[in-house]
CSV table of C-alpha atoms in Angstrom, one decimal:
chain,number,residue,atom,x,y,z
X,1,MET,CA,-17.7,-16.0,-10.5
X,2,LYS,CA,-17.6,-12.4,-9.1
X,3,LEU,CA,-14.9,-11.2,-6.8
X,4,THR,CA,-15.7,-10.2,-3.3
X,5,CYS,CA,-14.4,-7.1,-1.6
X,6,THR,CA,-12.1,-9.2,0.5
X,7,GLN,CA,-10.5,-10.7,-2.6
X,8,MET,CA,-10.2,-7.2,-4.1
X,9,ASP,CA,-8.2,-6.1,-1.0
X,10,VAL,CA,-5.6,-8.6,-2.1
X,11,LEU,CA,-5.7,-8.1,-5.8
X,12,ILE,CA,-5.7,-4.3,-6.1
X,13,SER,CA,-2.0,-3.8,-5.8
X,14,PHE,CA,-1.4,-6.6,-8.3
X,15,TYR,CA,-3.9,-5.0,-10.7
X,16,ILE,CA,-2.1,-1.6,-10.4
X,17,GLU,CA,1.2,-3.2,-11.1
X,18,ASN,CA,-0.3,-5.0,-14.1
X,19,GLU,CA,0.6,-8.4,-12.7
X,20,LEU,CA,-2.8,-10.3,-13.2
X,21,SER,CA,-3.9,-12.7,-15.8
X,22,LEU,CA,-6.3,-11.2,-18.4
X,23,SER,CA,-9.3,-13.1,-17.0
X,24,LEU,CA,-8.5,-11.9,-13.4
X,25,LYS,CA,-7.8,-8.4,-14.6
X,26,SER,CA,-11.2,-8.4,-16.3
X,27,LYS,CA,-12.9,-9.5,-13.1
X,28,VAL,CA,-11.2,-6.8,-11.1
X,29,GLU,CA,-12.3,-4.2,-13.6
X,30,GLU,CA,-15.8,-5.4,-13.4
X,31,HIS,CA,-15.8,-5.3,-9.6
X,32,LEU,CA,-14.3,-1.7,-9.7
X,33,LYS,CA,-17.2,-0.6,-11.9
X,34,GLU,CA,-19.8,-2.0,-9.5
X,35,CYS,CA,-18.3,-1.3,-6.1
X,36,ALA,CA,-17.8,2.3,-4.9
X,37,ASN,CA,-15.9,1.3,-1.8
X,38,CYS,CA,-13.3,-0.8,-3.7
X,39,ARG,CA,-13.1,2.0,-6.4
X,40,ALA,CA,-12.2,4.5,-3.6
X,41,LYS,CA,-9.6,2.1,-2.2
X,42,TYR,CA,-8.2,1.6,-5.6
X,43,ASP,CA,-7.9,5.4,-6.2
X,44,ILE,CA,-6.1,5.8,-2.8
X,45,ILE,CA,-3.7,2.9,-3.4
X,46,LYS,CA,-3.1,4.0,-7.0
X,47,THR,CA,-2.1,7.4,-5.7
X,48,MET,CA,0.1,5.9,-3.0
X,49,PHE,CA,1.9,3.8,-5.6
X,50,THR,CA,2.4,6.8,-7.9
X,51,ASP,CA,3.7,8.9,-5.1
X,52,LEU,CA,6.1,6.1,-4.0
X,53,LYS,CA,7.4,5.7,-7.6
X,54,ASN,CA,7.9,9.4,-7.9
X,55,CYS,CA,10.2,9.3,-4.8
X,56,PHE,CA,12.8,7.4,-6.9
X,57,PRO,CA,14.8,8.5,-9.9
X,58,GLU,CA,13.5,7.1,-13.2
X,59,SER,CA,16.5,4.8,-13.5
X,60,ILE,CA,15.6,3.0,-10.2
X,61,SER,CA,12.7,0.7,-9.9
X,62,ILE,CA,11.0,0.5,-6.5
X,63,LYS,CA,11.4,-3.3,-7.0
X,64,ASP,CA,15.2,-2.9,-7.1
X,65,PRO,CA,17.2,-4.3,-4.2
X,66,PRO,CA,17.8,-1.7,-1.5
X,67,ALA,CA,21.5,-1.6,-2.2
X,68,TYR,CA,20.6,0.6,-5.3
X,69,HIS,CA,18.8,3.2,-3.3
X,70,THR,CA,20.6,6.2,-1.8
X,71,ASN,CA,19.5,5.5,1.7
X,72,THR,CA,19.4,1.8,2.3
X,73,ALA,CA,18.5,2.0,6.0
X,74,THR,CA,15.5,4.2,5.3
X,75,SER,CA,14.4,1.9,2.4
X,76,GLN,CA,14.6,-1.2,4.7
X,77,GLN,CA,12.8,0.7,7.5
X,78,TYR,CA,10.1,1.8,5.0
X,79,ARG,CA,9.6,-1.8,3.8
X,80,VAL,CA,9.2,-3.0,7.4
X,81,PHE,CA,6.8,-0.1,8.0
X,82,LYS,CA,4.7,-1.0,5.0
X,83,ASN,CA,4.7,-4.7,5.9
X,84,ASN,CA,3.5,-4.0,9.4
X,85,LEU,CA,1.1,-1.2,8.8
X,86,SER,CA,-2.0,-3.3,8.7
X,87,ALA,CA,-1.0,-5.2,11.8
X,88,TYR,CA,-0.3,-1.9,13.5
X,89,LEU,CA,-3.7,-0.5,12.7
X,90,ASP,CA,-5.3,-3.7,14.0
X,91,ASN,CA,-3.3,-3.5,17.3
X,92,GLU,CA,-1.7,-6.9,16.5
X,93,LEU,CA,2.0,-5.8,17.0
X,94,SER,CA,3.9,-6.1,20.2
X,95,GLU,CA,4.5,-2.9,22.2
X,96,GLU,CA,8.1,-2.7,20.9
X,97,GLU,CA,7.1,-3.1,17.3
X,98,SER,CA,4.3,-0.5,17.7
X,99,VAL,CA,6.8,2.0,19.1
X,100,LYS,CA,9.1,1.4,16.1
X,101,ILE,CA,6.2,2.1,13.7
X,102,LYS,CA,5.3,5.3,15.6
X,103,LYS,CA,8.8,6.6,15.6
X,104,PHE,CA,9.3,5.9,11.9
X,105,THR,CA,6.0,7.5,11.1
X,106,ILE,CA,6.9,10.6,13.1
X,107,ASN,CA,10.2,11.0,11.3
X,108,ASN,CA,9.0,10.1,7.7
X,109,GLN,CA,6.6,12.2,5.8
X,110,LYS,CA,5.8,9.5,3.3
X,111,ALA,CA,5.0,7.0,6.2
X,112,ARG,CA,2.7,9.6,7.7
X,113,GLN,CA,0.9,10.0,4.4
X,114,ASP,CA,0.6,6.2,4.1
X,115,LEU,CA,-0.8,5.9,7.6
X,116,GLU,CA,-3.3,8.7,6.9
X,117,ASN,CA,-4.4,7.0,3.7
X,118,SER,CA,-4.8,3.7,5.5
X,119,TYR,CA,-7.0,5.3,8.0
X,120,LYS,CA,-9.1,6.8,5.1
X,121,ILE,CA,-9.4,3.4,3.6
X,122,ARG,CA,-10.6,1.9,6.9
X,123,HIS,CA,-13.1,4.7,7.3
X,124,LEU,CA,-14.4,4.2,3.8
X,125,THR,CA,-14.8,0.5,4.4
X,126,GLY,CA,-16.2,0.8,7.9
X,127,SER,CA,-13.4,-1.3,9.3
């Protein structure tokens, strides 16, 4: 069974974090070799993950609870931003939630970069 591009959208981050079974990892790698669009998405997401990891000291994992980060409020806001980014791009958020996303993006360089990368991904996929 070959993976579809829709399935790849869900699996790419797990692949980058090495959280897939060997058989599924193999299928993802096969799809990445054959699909230029998914490979482009993979490259962008991989860069985003690397940039995000570089924002934290080596002793702190991005998977650590927010209490371990220097700015807990920003960490929580960033997680909310990341969780709602797709819905924001699809105009699925309430006006109030959209305004929160806009304000956070204006005040956070990393969020602005994530938004730009999301727009690039959508452009590449024709979404």
